[in-house]
GROMACS .gro file of C-alpha atoms in nm:
model
  389
    1MET     CA    1   2.728  -1.033  -4.017
    2THR     CA    2   2.852  -1.347  -3.842
    3ILE     CA    3   2.861  -1.169  -3.508
    4PHE     CA    4   2.490  -1.085  -3.533
    5ARG     CA    5   2.397  -1.443  -3.621
    6ASP     CA    6   2.594  -1.558  -3.319
    7LEU     CA    7   2.410  -1.310  -3.097
    8PHE     CA    8   2.071  -1.424  -3.225
    9LYS     CA    9   2.162  -1.789  -3.179
   10LEU     CA   10   2.277  -1.727  -2.825
   11SER     CA   11   1.964  -1.526  -2.748
   12LYS     CA   12   1.743  -1.811  -2.867
   13LYS     CA   13   1.938  -2.064  -2.662
   14LEU     CA   14   1.907  -1.848  -2.352
   15SER     CA   15   1.536  -1.802  -2.416
   16LYS     CA   16   1.485  -2.177  -2.448
   17ALA     CA   17   1.679  -2.236  -2.129
   18LEU     CA   18   1.459  -1.986  -1.946
   19LEU     CA   19   1.142  -2.149  -2.078
   20GLU     CA   20   1.262  -2.490  -1.963
   21ASN     CA   21   1.388  -2.358  -1.627
   22LYS     CA   22   1.743  -2.464  -1.710
   23GLY     CA   23   2.072  -2.293  -1.638
   24LEU     CA   24   2.257  -2.052  -1.866
   25GLU     CA   25   2.539  -2.289  -1.959
   26ASP     CA   26   2.540  -2.162  -2.318
   27LEU     CA   27   2.626  -1.817  -2.192
   28GLU     CA   28   2.904  -1.951  -1.972
   29ALA     CA   29   3.052  -2.143  -2.265
   30SER     CA   30   3.031  -1.850  -2.506
   31ASP     CA   31   3.352  -1.670  -2.601
   32LEU     CA   32   3.165  -1.358  -2.714
   33PHE     CA   33   3.176  -1.186  -2.375
   34SER     CA   34   3.408  -1.117  -2.087
   35ASP     CA   35   3.328  -1.248  -1.740
   36ASP     CA   36   3.200  -0.904  -1.635
   37ALA     CA   37   2.969  -0.889  -1.936
   38LYS     CA   38   2.837  -1.239  -1.862
   39THR     CA   39   2.763  -1.136  -1.505
   40HIS     CA   40   2.573  -0.831  -1.635
   41ILE     CA   41   2.365  -1.047  -1.871
   42LYS     CA   42   2.281  -1.302  -1.601
   43GLN     CA   43   2.164  -1.025  -1.368
   44HIS     CA   44   1.925  -0.897  -1.634
   45LEU     CA   45   1.794  -1.247  -1.702
   46SER     CA   46   1.732  -1.330  -1.335
   47ASN     CA   47   1.381  -1.428  -1.225
   48GLU     CA   48   1.330  -1.093  -1.054
   49ALA     CA   49   1.440  -0.894  -1.360
   50ILE     CA   50   1.223  -1.105  -1.591
   51LYS     CA   51   0.915  -1.056  -1.373
   52GLU     CA   52   0.962  -0.682  -1.371
   53ASN     CA   53   1.024  -0.660  -1.744
   54LEU     CA   54   0.734  -0.891  -1.829
   55GLU     CA   55   0.499  -0.645  -1.662
   56LEU     CA   56   0.636  -0.368  -1.881
   57LEU     CA   57   0.640  -0.578  -2.199
   58ASN     CA   58   0.280  -0.678  -2.138
   59GLN     CA   59   0.177  -0.316  -2.191
   60ILE     CA   60   0.335  -0.270  -2.534
   61ASP     CA   61   0.312  -0.419  -2.884
   62LYS     CA   62   0.572  -0.692  -2.845
   63GLU     CA   63   0.579  -0.804  -3.211
   64ALA     CA   64   0.627  -0.450  -3.337
   65ASP     CA   65   0.899  -0.385  -3.084
   66TRP     CA   66   1.068  -0.712  -3.173
   67LYS     CA   67   1.076  -0.606  -3.538
   68ASN     CA   68   1.221  -0.270  -3.437
   69VAL     CA   69   1.495  -0.438  -3.235
   70ALA     CA   70   1.576  -0.678  -3.516
   71GLN     CA   71   1.574  -0.400  -3.775
   72SER     CA   72   1.798  -0.179  -3.562
   73ILE     CA   73   2.053  -0.454  -3.526
   74SER     CA   74   2.029  -0.539  -3.895
   75ASP     CA   75   2.083  -0.175  -3.992
   76TYR     CA   76   2.387  -0.147  -3.772
   77GLY     CA   77   2.615  -0.284  -4.042
   78LYS     CA   78   2.468  -0.055  -4.310
   79VAL     CA   79   2.548   0.267  -4.127
   80ARG     CA   80   2.885   0.422  -4.194
   81PRO     CA   81   2.995   0.561  -3.862
   82LYS     CA   82   3.216   0.867  -3.857
   83LYS     CA   83   3.438   0.695  -3.610
   84ARG     CA   84   3.519   0.326  -3.607
   85ARG     CA   85   3.396   0.154  -3.293
   86SER     CA   86   3.633  -0.084  -3.123
   87MET     CA   87   3.524  -0.445  -3.076
   88SER     CA   88   3.540  -0.404  -2.696
   89THR     CA   89   3.298  -0.111  -2.713
   90PHE     CA   90   3.065  -0.301  -2.941
   91MET     CA   91   3.059  -0.603  -2.712
   92LYS     CA   92   2.972  -0.382  -2.416
   93VAL     CA   93   2.673  -0.262  -2.615
   94ALA     CA   94   2.589  -0.620  -2.711
   95ALA     CA   95   2.597  -0.721  -2.346
   96VAL     CA   96   2.321  -0.467  -2.283
   97VAL     CA   97   2.116  -0.561  -2.590
   98ILE     CA   98   2.123  -0.940  -2.558
   99PRO     CA   99   1.904  -0.959  -2.243
  100LEU     CA  100   1.641  -0.749  -2.425
  101VAL     CA  101   1.664  -0.966  -2.736
  102SER     CA  102   1.637  -1.283  -2.526
  103LEU     CA  103   1.343  -1.158  -2.325
  104THR     CA  104   1.156  -1.029  -2.631
  105TYR     CA  105   1.212  -1.357  -2.816
  106LEU     CA  106   1.101  -1.545  -2.505
  107VAL     CA  107   0.774  -1.351  -2.483
  108LEU     CA  108   0.701  -1.389  -2.856
  109HIS     CA  109   0.778  -1.759  -2.841
  110ASN     CA  110   0.560  -1.787  -2.536
  111ARG     CA  111   0.264  -1.616  -2.707
  112THR     CA  112   0.299  -1.780  -3.048
  113ASN     CA  113   0.330  -2.135  -2.919
  114ASN     CA  114   0.093  -2.099  -2.621
  115THR     CA  115   0.369  -2.212  -2.388
  116LEU     CA  116   0.309  -2.089  -2.036
  117LEU     CA  117   0.596  -1.905  -1.878
  118GLU     CA  118   0.575  -1.969  -1.507
  119VAL     CA  119   0.583  -1.638  -1.328
  120GLU     CA  120   0.482  -1.661  -0.963
  121PRO     CA  121   0.176  -1.442  -0.904
  122LEU     CA  122   0.202  -1.184  -0.631
  123PRO     CA  123  -0.079  -1.234  -0.378
  124ILE     CA  124  -0.057  -0.879  -0.246
  125THR     CA  125  -0.376  -0.684  -0.314
  126ALA     CA  126  -0.533  -0.370  -0.175
  127GLY     CA  127  -0.739  -0.385   0.142
  128THR     CA  128  -1.113  -0.455   0.138
  129ASP     CA  129  -1.421  -0.398   0.354
  130LYS     CA  130  -1.389  -0.655   0.632
  131ALA     CA  131  -1.411  -0.667   1.009
  132ILE     CA  132  -1.477  -0.888   1.311
  133LEU     CA  133  -1.784  -0.804   1.520
  134THR     CA  134  -1.762  -0.926   1.880
  135LEU     CA  135  -2.097  -0.932   2.060
  136ASP     CA  136  -2.149  -0.883   2.433
  137ASP     CA  137  -2.172  -1.260   2.484
  138GLY     CA  138  -1.823  -1.305   2.336
  139SER     CA  139  -1.930  -1.454   2.003
  140ALA     CA  140  -1.745  -1.326   1.695
  141ILE     CA  141  -1.889  -1.271   1.348
  142ALA     CA  142  -1.679  -1.215   1.036
  143LEU     CA  143  -1.813  -0.924   0.831
  144GLU     CA  144  -1.719  -0.917   0.463
  145GLN     CA  145  -1.857  -0.780   0.139
  146ASP     CA  146  -2.026  -1.109   0.046
  147ASN     CA  147  -2.126  -1.202   0.400
  148PRO     CA  148  -2.414  -0.986   0.533
  149TYR     CA  149  -2.523  -1.020   0.896
  150GLU     CA  150  -2.829  -0.916   1.095
  151ASN     CA  151  -2.975  -0.958   1.442
  152ALA     CA  152  -3.240  -0.777   1.645
  153MET     CA  153  -3.025  -0.465   1.699
  154VAL     CA  154  -2.774  -0.450   1.414
  155LYS     CA  155  -2.728  -0.537   1.050
  156SER     CA  156  -2.437  -0.534   0.807
  157ASP     CA  157  -2.451  -0.493   0.429
  158GLY     CA  158  -2.086  -0.589   0.385
  159GLU     CA  159  -1.958  -0.231   0.400
  160ARG     CA  160  -2.132  -0.072   0.698
  161LEU     CA  161  -2.255  -0.199   1.032
  162THR     CA  162  -2.575  -0.018   1.136
  163TYR     CA  163  -2.729  -0.019   1.485
  164SER     CA  164  -3.092   0.065   1.556
  165LYS     CA  165  -3.198   0.264   1.858
  166ALA     CA  166  -3.378   0.068   2.128
  167THR     CA  167  -3.688   0.229   2.275
  168THR     CA  168  -3.610   0.106   2.629
  169PRO     CA  169  -3.259  -0.041   2.655
  170SER     CA  170  -3.257  -0.287   2.945
  171LYS     CA  171  -2.885  -0.279   3.012
  172LEU     CA  172  -2.560  -0.128   2.889
  173ALA     CA  173  -2.411  -0.389   2.656
  174PHE     CA  174  -2.086  -0.340   2.464
  175ASN     CA  175  -1.973  -0.463   2.124
  176TYR     CA  176  -1.629  -0.451   1.963
  177LEU     CA  177  -1.554  -0.393   1.598
  178THR     CA  178  -1.204  -0.507   1.503
  179ILE     CA  179  -1.051  -0.426   1.166
  180PRO     CA  180  -0.763  -0.656   1.062
  181ARG     CA  181  -0.462  -0.551   0.860
  182GLY     CA  182  -0.576  -0.521   0.500
  183GLY     CA  183  -0.926  -0.410   0.597
  184GLN     CA  184  -1.156  -0.113   0.662
  185TYR     CA  185  -1.516  -0.075   0.775
  186GLN     CA  186  -1.788   0.177   0.858
  187ILE     CA  187  -2.024   0.174   1.155
  188ALA     CA  188  -2.339   0.373   1.228
  189LEU     CA  189  -2.389   0.382   1.605
  190SER     CA  190  -2.735   0.378   1.760
  191ASP     CA  191  -2.729   0.758   1.807
  192GLY     CA  192  -2.661   0.817   1.436
  193THR     CA  193  -2.288   0.885   1.476
  194LEU     CA  194  -2.086   0.755   1.180
  195VAL     CA  195  -1.740   0.606   1.227
  196TRP     CA  196  -1.491   0.497   0.962
  197LEU     CA  197  -1.229   0.253   1.090
  198ASN     CA  198  -0.895   0.210   0.916
  199ALA     CA  199  -0.686  -0.107   0.891
  200ASP     CA  200  -0.555  -0.259   1.216
  201SER     CA  201  -0.803  -0.078   1.442
  202GLN     CA  202  -1.053  -0.163   1.716
  203LEU     CA  203  -1.351   0.028   1.853
  204LYS     CA  204  -1.546  -0.051   2.172
  205TYR     CA  205  -1.896   0.098   2.196
  206PRO     CA  206  -2.237   0.038   2.358
  207VAL     CA  207  -2.510  -0.125   2.158
  208ASN     CA  208  -2.731   0.158   2.286
  209PHE     CA  209  -2.646   0.475   2.475
  210VAL     CA  210  -2.814   0.557   2.807
  211GLU     CA  211  -3.031   0.866   2.793
  212GLY     CA  212  -2.917   1.146   3.021
  213GLU     CA  213  -2.557   1.024   3.027
  214PRO     CA  214  -2.255   1.103   2.801
  215ARG     CA  215  -2.226   0.890   2.490
  216ILE     CA  216  -1.891   0.717   2.539
  217VAL     CA  217  -1.693   0.499   2.297
  218GLU     CA  218  -1.331   0.381   2.315
  219LEU     CA  219  -1.082   0.368   2.032
  220VAL     CA  220  -0.879   0.078   2.171
  221TYR     CA  221  -0.614   0.121   1.901
  222GLY     CA  222  -0.577   0.224   1.539
  223GLU     CA  223  -0.734   0.505   1.339
  224ALA     CA  224  -1.093   0.627   1.323
  225TYR     CA  225  -1.279   0.911   1.155
  226PHE     CA  226  -1.587   1.033   1.347
  227ASP     CA  227  -1.889   1.223   1.219
  228VAL     CA  228  -2.072   1.274   1.550
  229SER     CA  229  -2.445   1.321   1.584
  230PRO     CA  230  -2.497   1.663   1.754
  231SER     CA  231  -2.567   1.674   2.127
  232THR     CA  232  -2.870   1.894   2.055
  233GLU     CA  233  -3.040   1.584   1.917
  234HIS     CA  234  -2.962   1.385   2.233
  235GLN     CA  235  -3.082   1.608   2.519
  236GLY     CA  236  -2.748   1.786   2.528
  237ASN     CA  237  -2.551   1.468   2.603
  238HIS     CA  238  -2.188   1.504   2.498
  239PHE     CA  239  -2.008   1.243   2.289
  240LYS     CA  240  -1.674   1.123   2.428
  241VAL     CA  241  -1.397   0.919   2.266
  242LEU     CA  242  -1.151   0.752   2.501
  243THR     CA  243  -0.804   0.632   2.407
  244LYS     CA  244  -0.515   0.517   2.625
  245GLN     CA  245  -0.388   0.866   2.698
  246GLN     CA  246  -0.663   1.109   2.613
  247GLU     CA  247  -1.033   1.186   2.631
  248VAL     CA  248  -1.203   1.377   2.351
  249ASP     CA  249  -1.518   1.566   2.444
  250VAL     CA  250  -1.750   1.639   2.152
  251LEU     CA  251  -2.072   1.835   2.110
  252GLY     CA  252  -2.120   1.731   1.750
  253THR     CA  253  -1.842   1.749   1.496
  254VAL     CA  254  -1.608   1.573   1.251
  255PHE     CA  255  -1.258   1.466   1.348
  256ASN     CA  256  -0.993   1.198   1.305
  257ILE     CA  257  -0.792   1.012   1.571
  258LYS     CA  258  -0.479   0.815   1.485
  259ALA     CA  259  -0.359   0.604   1.778
  260TYR     CA  260  -0.165   0.301   1.657
  261GLN     CA  261   0.013   0.081   1.907
  262ASP     CA  262   0.338   0.068   1.711
  263GLU     CA  263   0.373   0.446   1.668
  264PRO     CA  264   0.524   0.687   1.925
  265TYR     CA  265   0.266   0.961   1.872
  266MET     CA  266  -0.113   0.994   1.877
  267TYR     CA  267  -0.280   1.251   1.652
  268THR     CA  268  -0.624   1.412   1.674
  269THR     CA  269  -0.724   1.626   1.376
  270LEU     CA  270  -1.036   1.844   1.375
  271VAL     CA  271  -1.225   1.876   1.045
  272GLU     CA  272  -1.545   2.054   1.158
  273GLY     CA  273  -1.687   2.194   1.481
  274ARG     CA  274  -1.503   2.207   1.812
  275ILE     CA  275  -1.360   1.949   2.052
  276THR     CA  276  -1.186   1.946   2.388
  277ILE     CA  277  -0.899   1.709   2.467
  278ARG     CA  278  -0.793   1.607   2.816
  279THR     CA  279  -0.474   1.418   2.890
  280ASP     CA  280  -0.273   1.394   3.215
  281GLY     CA  281  -0.417   1.715   3.352
  282THR     CA  282  -0.366   1.906   3.026
  283LEU     CA  283  -0.666   2.061   2.852
  284ALA     CA  284  -0.666   2.164   2.486
  285GLN     CA  285  -0.945   2.299   2.267
  286LEU     CA  286  -0.933   2.253   1.891
  287ILE     CA  287  -1.092   2.447   1.609
  288PRO     CA  288  -1.100   2.324   1.245
  289THR     CA  289  -0.758   2.262   1.081
  290GLU     CA  290  -0.592   2.220   1.422
  291GLN     CA  291  -0.424   1.899   1.534
  292THR     CA  292  -0.287   1.776   1.865
  293GLN     CA  293   0.010   1.547   1.888
  294ILE     CA  294   0.068   1.348   2.206
  295ASP     CA  295   0.404   1.185   2.275
  296LEU     CA  296   0.300   0.846   2.408
  297ARG     CA  297   0.631   0.808   2.591
  298THR     CA  298   0.616   1.135   2.786
  299GLY     CA  299   0.251   1.235   2.760
  300GLN     CA  300   0.349   1.578   2.626
  301LEU     CA  301   0.080   1.746   2.413
  302THR     CA  302   0.148   1.995   2.135
  303LYS     CA  303  -0.094   2.169   1.900
  304SER     CA  304  -0.044   2.286   1.542
  305ILE     CA  305  -0.229   2.391   1.226
  306VAL     CA  306  -0.228   2.127   0.951
  307ASN     CA  307  -0.369   2.055   0.607
  308VAL     CA  308  -0.665   1.841   0.707
  309ASP     CA  309  -0.687   1.673   0.365
  310HIS     CA  310  -0.353   1.501   0.421
  311HIS     CA  311  -0.476   1.336   0.740
  312VAL     CA  312  -0.825   1.223   0.636
  313ALA     CA  313  -0.756   1.126   0.272
  314TRP     CA  314  -0.781   0.758   0.368
  315VAL     CA  315  -1.155   0.800   0.425
  316LYS     CA  316  -1.192   0.908   0.060
  317GLY     CA  317  -0.978   0.623  -0.072
  318TYR     CA  318  -0.635   0.786  -0.098
  319PHE     CA  319  -0.295   0.803   0.066
  320ASN     CA  320  -0.186   1.167   0.082
  321PHE     CA  321   0.178   1.199   0.186
  322LYS     CA  322   0.341   1.536   0.240
  323ASP     CA  323   0.716   1.533   0.304
  324THR     CA  324   0.670   1.199   0.484
  325SER     CA  325   0.955   0.962   0.563
  326LEU     CA  326   0.962   0.628   0.380
  327GLN     CA  327   0.957   0.454   0.716
  328ASP     CA  328   0.625   0.616   0.804
  329ILE     CA  329   0.488   0.559   0.453
  330MET     CA  330   0.574   0.191   0.468
  331LYS     CA  331   0.398   0.158   0.805
  332VAL     CA  332   0.081   0.285   0.640
  333LEU     CA  333   0.119   0.055   0.339
  334SER     CA  334   0.201  -0.247   0.555
  335ARG     CA  335  -0.133  -0.216   0.738
  336TRP     CA  336  -0.341  -0.163   0.426
  337TYR     CA  337  -0.179  -0.438   0.219
  338ASP     CA  338  -0.111  -0.668   0.517
  339VAL     CA  339   0.261  -0.709   0.442
  340ASP     CA  340   0.588  -0.686   0.632
  341ILE     CA  341   0.836  -0.425   0.508
  342SER     CA  342   1.210  -0.403   0.566
  343PHE     CA  343   1.485  -0.172   0.443
  344ALA     CA  344   1.813  -0.285   0.291
  345SER     CA  345   1.971   0.027   0.442
  346ASP     CA  346   1.867   0.236   0.742
  347ASP     CA  347   1.942   0.550   0.540
  348LEU     CA  348   1.638   0.477   0.322
  349LYS     CA  349   1.405   0.510   0.621
  350ASP     CA  350   1.468   0.884   0.639
  351VAL     CA  351   1.413   0.955   0.268
  352ARG     CA  352   1.109   1.185   0.241
  353PHE     CA  353   0.833   1.163  -0.019
  354SER     CA  354   0.523   1.360  -0.119
  355GLY     CA  355   0.245   1.221  -0.333
  356LEU     CA  356  -0.125   1.132  -0.369
  357LEU     CA  357  -0.176   0.757  -0.419
  358ASN     CA  358  -0.493   0.554  -0.475
  359ARG     CA  359  -0.566   0.295  -0.204
  360LYS     CA  360  -0.736   0.072  -0.463
  361HIS     CA  361  -0.415   0.020  -0.661
  362ASN     CA  362  -0.210  -0.294  -0.603
  363ILE     CA  363   0.109  -0.244  -0.411
  364ASN     CA  364   0.331  -0.290  -0.719
  365THR     CA  365   0.175   0.017  -0.877
  366LEU     CA  366   0.241   0.228  -0.568
  367LEU     CA  367   0.596   0.104  -0.523
  368ASN     CA  368   0.673   0.159  -0.891
  369GLY     CA  369   0.540   0.514  -0.855
  370ILE     CA  370   0.779   0.578  -0.567
  371LYS     CA  371   1.062   0.405  -0.754
  372ASN     CA  372   1.006   0.618  -1.064
  373THR     CA  373   1.066   0.931  -0.858
  374GLN     CA  374   1.414   0.787  -0.789
  375PHE     CA  375   1.360   0.802  -0.413
  376ILE     CA  376   1.443   0.430  -0.405
  377ASN     CA  377   1.653   0.219  -0.640
  378ALA     CA  378   1.447  -0.099  -0.628
  379TYR     CA  379   1.219  -0.318  -0.421
  380GLU     CA  380   1.185  -0.692  -0.382
  381ILE     CA  381   0.871  -0.890  -0.294
  382LYS     CA  382   0.897  -1.239  -0.147
  383ASN     CA  383   0.574  -1.391  -0.021
  384LYS     CA  384   0.432  -1.120   0.206
  385THR     CA  385   0.758  -0.939   0.275
  386ILE     CA  386   0.878  -0.633   0.082
  387THR     CA  387   1.238  -0.516   0.094
  388ILE     CA  388   1.311  -0.155  -0.005
  389LYS     CA  389   1.652  -0.110  -0.168
   0.00000   0.00000   0.00000
């Protein structure tokens, strides 16, 4: 059993080196493994591999698993194999086992002796309710969950901004609500219309609408979900949403507009009611489950029937992807988690994925879910940049 004692000794030395942030000189000096096997072991004891495995080990009974590993290795010599294994084959197996032994010993040592293993925390968390309110005088107010705000016409409870209706508005004054990356917010306009704004979006709107005139707001950029107060409650005045290349005319309905600056297409999806879209002389009417797509480069408008749930899931707290490219998925995640995302290979951008993911989960959980489907091999997080591999 000398070989097993040597493996355990080496594992302990490697564990101690990792705890003390030292190099793996003991592995380099060992004559137990070939150069290829040493390279394999070092890869599995790298900082990135340790961080990933620590997350997994944290979810299991480490002491029980350590005993199982030790018992399995101890029993190896007691089993009479039908076929004698060569030493080279055994050492290949040992090269796989030793990183696990080292890591398990490291975690047990860490817990038993209250020694802190320094693992850099990942600061990437899910988005929250936050926004910047810009008043008509140019002043800006940060709206957050623990930072309520109120003036004569509007108040915020940290999740929703609510405007009151003035009895005699003296002038048409505009406010802006800007949602940063990693944020979302709701707004109740003075006519009772509700708007949900997604990350990286901006809405321009009047503090009060003028009676007898259309109720007009502008989605400057980003994504918004509208639940419009019916025109029958406002003397028949239509509700209009302006974007760069279209005008949406509404009587009272529920719909979603996605018009991000870094995307080549703008989408308008009707959930309830009926809307009319005008763009460059083209007129299109939508009924529920229909969606228009406008090519922002050419202005061309097309209409199709879609599964509405996929396009408005974000309002209910989910990402709902249906045969969506990883490039488009990562655009969505980058806005919500406020991160930059790159691909180690351009081929990965076109890989397509379907799945329902919770927006409240941290980004590691979502990326591990995608990784477990084997659509990607790995991912790497450094500061606020994620590389898909």
